[in-house]
Amino acid sequence: MSWLSFLKKPAFLRSSQVTLTHNLRRTFATVNMATRDPSTLSNYGAWRTRHTTANFKIDFEDKCLKGSVTLQLESQTDKESKEIILDSRFVDISTVRINSAESKWELKDFSAPLGAPLHISVPEGAAKGEVIDLAIDLQTTSK
C-alpha cells in the first residue's frame, strides 16, 4: 500500500457523494415557485414588457424629475385583460396614452409598502401577442 492510497477516497464514499449530488439536483429542479409575486400590485401576468424608454429632465429648483415613460407591452391574453396595472410610488401623472390616443386612468391610494397602483383602461383589450405603446407623462413628488 502506497502513501497515496490514504489520500484517495474509498469507492463507497465516492458513490454516496454522487448519489447525494444527484438527489440535490433533482430536489432543486422540482421546487414549486409561487404563482403570484407578493411584492407587486401589477397584473404582470397579462402584459409583458418588451421595451422601456424613460425621458426625464432634472428640475433642480423643484427637486423633481419631469418627463415621460414609454412602455411597449405585449398582451399575454386574447383580449381578456381590459386594463394595465402598474406599480408606482410618489408620482404626479398628467396624461396616459395608448398608441397615441388618450386613455382613462386612475391612480389608486398609496398602500405601504407596495405603493400606489396605476390602473390604465384598455377598453377593447389586445389580442395575444399584440404590442401596444403606453406613454405616461409624469413628474416625481416628494411624497
mmCIF file of C-alpha atoms in Angstrom:
data_model
loop_
_atom_site.group_PDB
_atom_site.id
_atom_site.type_symbol
_atom_site.label_atom_id
_atom_site.label_comp_id
_atom_site.label_asym_id
_atom_site.label_seq_id
_atom_site.Cartn_x
_atom_site.Cartn_y
_atom_site.Cartn_z
ATOM 1 C CA MET A 1 0.000 0.000 0.000
ATOM 2 C CA SER A 2 1.488 3.340 -1.014
ATOM 3 C CA TRP A 3 1.262 6.591 0.879
ATOM 4 C CA LEU A 4 -1.003 7.999 -1.923
ATOM 5 C CA SER A 5 -3.669 5.421 -1.198
ATOM 6 C CA PHE A 6 -4.520 7.258 2.032
ATOM 7 C CA LEU A 7 -5.383 10.397 0.037
ATOM 8 C CA LYS A 8 -7.813 8.584 -2.221
ATOM 9 C CA LYS A 9 -11.400 8.283 -1.073
ATOM 10 C CA PRO A 10 -12.842 4.821 -0.753
ATOM 11 C CA ALA A 11 -15.221 3.839 -3.535
ATOM 12 C CA PHE A 12 -18.273 3.703 -1.248
ATOM 13 C CA LEU A 13 -17.784 7.415 -0.313
ATOM 14 C CA ARG A 14 -17.452 8.495 -3.941
ATOM 15 C CA SER A 15 -20.664 6.720 -4.938
ATOM 16 C CA SER A 16 -22.547 8.204 -1.935
ATOM 17 C CA GLN A 17 -21.453 11.701 -2.878
ATOM 18 C CA VAL A 18 -22.567 11.236 -6.461
ATOM 19 C CA THR A 19 -25.953 9.962 -5.308
ATOM 20 C CA LEU A 20 -26.336 12.845 -2.838
ATOM 21 C CA THR A 21 -25.449 15.419 -5.511
ATOM 22 C CA HIS A 22 -27.855 13.807 -7.932
ATOM 23 C CA ASN A 23 -30.622 13.879 -5.317
ATOM 24 C CA LEU A 24 -29.938 17.555 -4.563
ATOM 25 C CA ARG A 25 -30.154 18.498 -8.225
ATOM 26 C CA ARG A 26 -33.413 16.634 -8.573
ATOM 27 C CA THR A 27 -34.790 18.376 -5.467
ATOM 28 C CA PHE A 28 -33.854 21.852 -6.708
ATOM 29 C CA ALA A 29 -35.422 21.195 -10.088
ATOM 30 C CA THR A 30 -38.765 20.237 -8.578
ATOM 31 C CA VAL A 31 -39.204 23.237 -6.252
ATOM 32 C CA ASN A 32 -42.577 24.857 -6.947
ATOM 33 C CA MET A 33 -42.426 28.613 -7.462
ATOM 34 C CA ALA A 34 -45.238 30.860 -6.253
ATOM 35 C CA THR A 35 -47.682 31.762 -8.996
ATOM 36 C CA ARG A 36 -48.107 35.313 -7.697
ATOM 37 C CA ASP A 37 -45.377 37.774 -6.749
ATOM 38 C CA PRO A 38 -46.431 39.199 -3.357
ATOM 39 C CA SER A 39 -44.289 42.329 -3.784
ATOM 40 C CA THR A 40 -46.355 43.894 -6.600
ATOM 41 C CA LEU A 41 -49.849 45.154 -7.272
ATOM 42 C CA SER A 42 -49.428 44.945 -11.063
ATOM 43 C CA ASN A 43 -51.075 42.476 -13.406
ATOM 44 C CA TYR A 44 -47.732 41.370 -14.849
ATOM 45 C CA GLY A 45 -49.165 38.042 -15.989
ATOM 46 C CA ALA A 46 -51.387 39.757 -18.547
ATOM 47 C CA TRP A 47 -48.726 42.037 -20.093
ATOM 48 C CA ARG A 48 -45.033 41.503 -20.881
ATOM 49 C CA THR A 49 -42.708 44.496 -21.136
ATOM 50 C CA ARG A 50 -40.811 44.428 -24.428
ATOM 51 C CA HIS A 51 -39.110 47.828 -24.247
ATOM 52 C CA THR A 52 -38.949 50.797 -21.888
ATOM 53 C CA THR A 53 -37.908 54.359 -22.727
ATOM 54 C CA ALA A 54 -37.529 56.986 -19.993
ATOM 55 C CA ASN A 55 -37.113 60.645 -20.946
ATOM 56 C CA PHE A 56 -36.682 62.938 -17.933
ATOM 57 C CA LYS A 57 -35.322 66.373 -17.168
ATOM 58 C CA ILE A 58 -33.993 67.232 -13.749
ATOM 59 C CA ASP A 59 -35.690 70.224 -12.141
ATOM 60 C CA PHE A 60 -33.187 71.333 -9.502
ATOM 61 C CA GLU A 61 -35.388 74.177 -8.277
ATOM 62 C CA ASP A 62 -38.417 71.946 -7.556
ATOM 63 C CA LYS A 63 -36.205 68.939 -6.702
ATOM 64 C CA CYS A 64 -38.030 66.540 -9.023
ATOM 65 C CA LEU A 65 -37.869 64.740 -12.357
ATOM 66 C CA LYS A 66 -40.242 65.778 -15.155
ATOM 67 C CA GLY A 67 -40.823 63.834 -18.339
ATOM 68 C CA SER A 68 -42.303 60.662 -19.735
ATOM 69 C CA VAL A 69 -42.007 56.908 -19.747
ATOM 70 C CA THR A 70 -42.963 54.847 -22.786
ATOM 71 C CA LEU A 71 -43.542 51.116 -22.439
ATOM 72 C CA GLN A 72 -44.000 48.648 -25.252
ATOM 73 C CA LEU A 73 -46.231 45.970 -23.745
ATOM 74 C CA GLU A 74 -47.137 42.642 -25.325
ATOM 75 C CA SER A 75 -50.526 41.171 -24.452
ATOM 76 C CA GLN A 76 -50.356 37.705 -22.891
ATOM 77 C CA THR A 77 -54.122 37.193 -23.116
ATOM 78 C CA ASP A 78 -56.548 37.221 -26.026
ATOM 79 C CA LYS A 79 -58.439 40.462 -25.274
ATOM 80 C CA GLU A 80 -59.186 39.249 -21.737
ATOM 81 C CA SER A 81 -57.269 41.959 -19.879
ATOM 82 C CA LYS A 82 -59.128 45.253 -20.183
ATOM 83 C CA GLU A 83 -56.635 47.170 -18.057
ATOM 84 C CA ILE A 84 -52.963 47.542 -17.318
ATOM 85 C CA ILE A 85 -51.962 47.850 -13.666
ATOM 86 C CA LEU A 86 -48.515 49.283 -12.914
ATOM 87 C CA ASP A 87 -46.731 49.841 -9.623
ATOM 88 C CA SER A 88 -45.941 53.470 -8.834
ATOM 89 C CA ARG A 89 -44.609 55.475 -5.947
ATOM 90 C CA PHE A 90 -44.544 59.242 -5.403
ATOM 91 C CA VAL A 91 -45.511 60.413 -8.900
ATOM 92 C CA ASP A 92 -47.893 63.036 -10.270
ATOM 93 C CA ILE A 93 -49.313 61.788 -13.580
ATOM 94 C CA SER A 94 -50.669 64.261 -16.130
ATOM 95 C CA THR A 95 -51.564 62.115 -19.167
ATOM 96 C CA VAL A 96 -51.629 58.488 -20.255
ATOM 97 C CA ARG A 97 -51.776 57.471 -23.917
ATOM 98 C CA ILE A 98 -52.141 54.067 -25.561
ATOM 99 C CA ASN A 99 -50.980 54.004 -29.190
ATOM 100 C CA SER A 100 -51.038 57.844 -29.187
ATOM 101 C CA ALA A 101 -54.704 58.054 -28.058
ATOM 102 C CA GLU A 102 -55.513 59.360 -24.568
ATOM 103 C CA SER A 103 -56.671 56.665 -22.207
ATOM 104 C CA LYS A 104 -58.669 56.654 -18.990
ATOM 105 C CA TRP A 105 -56.550 56.007 -15.919
ATOM 106 C CA GLU A 106 -56.754 56.103 -12.140
ATOM 107 C CA LEU A 107 -54.001 56.283 -9.564
ATOM 108 C CA LYS A 108 -55.299 54.356 -6.543
ATOM 109 C CA ASP A 109 -54.463 55.181 -2.925
ATOM 110 C CA PHE A 110 -50.959 54.558 -1.611
ATOM 111 C CA SER A 111 -50.567 51.306 0.316
ATOM 112 C CA ALA A 112 -47.285 50.738 2.149
ATOM 113 C CA PRO A 113 -45.006 49.025 1.308
ATOM 114 C CA LEU A 114 -46.250 48.346 -2.251
ATOM 115 C CA GLY A 115 -47.005 51.888 -3.387
ATOM 116 C CA ALA A 116 -49.940 53.153 -5.433
ATOM 117 C CA PRO A 117 -51.257 51.036 -8.320
ATOM 118 C CA LEU A 118 -51.858 52.881 -11.586
ATOM 119 C CA HIS A 119 -54.892 51.417 -13.397
ATOM 120 C CA ILE A 120 -54.986 52.144 -17.140
ATOM 121 C CA SER A 121 -58.030 51.267 -19.202
ATOM 122 C CA VAL A 122 -57.645 49.205 -22.379
ATOM 123 C CA PRO A 123 -61.345 49.122 -23.392
ATOM 124 C CA GLU A 124 -61.043 46.678 -26.298
ATOM 125 C CA GLY A 125 -58.208 44.677 -24.793
ATOM 126 C CA ALA A 126 -55.450 43.406 -27.069
ATOM 127 C CA ALA A 127 -55.058 40.180 -29.000
ATOM 128 C CA LYS A 128 -52.482 37.745 -27.635
ATOM 129 C CA GLY A 129 -49.049 38.776 -28.914
ATOM 130 C CA GLU A 130 -50.191 42.283 -29.908
ATOM 131 C CA VAL A 131 -47.778 45.027 -28.805
ATOM 132 C CA ILE A 132 -49.123 48.365 -27.615
ATOM 133 C CA ASP A 133 -47.272 51.603 -26.881
ATOM 134 C CA LEU A 134 -48.109 53.064 -23.479
ATOM 135 C CA ALA A 135 -46.852 56.620 -22.832
ATOM 136 C CA ILE A 136 -47.118 58.229 -19.393
ATOM 137 C CA ASP A 137 -46.306 61.899 -18.739
ATOM 138 C CA LEU A 138 -45.360 62.471 -15.110
ATOM 139 C CA GLN A 139 -43.237 64.163 -12.542
ATOM 140 C CA THR A 140 -41.910 62.842 -9.277
ATOM 141 C CA THR A 141 -43.145 64.119 -5.917
ATOM 142 C CA SER A 142 -41.504 64.245 -2.520
ATOM 143 C CA LYS A 143 -44.226 62.035 -1.019
#
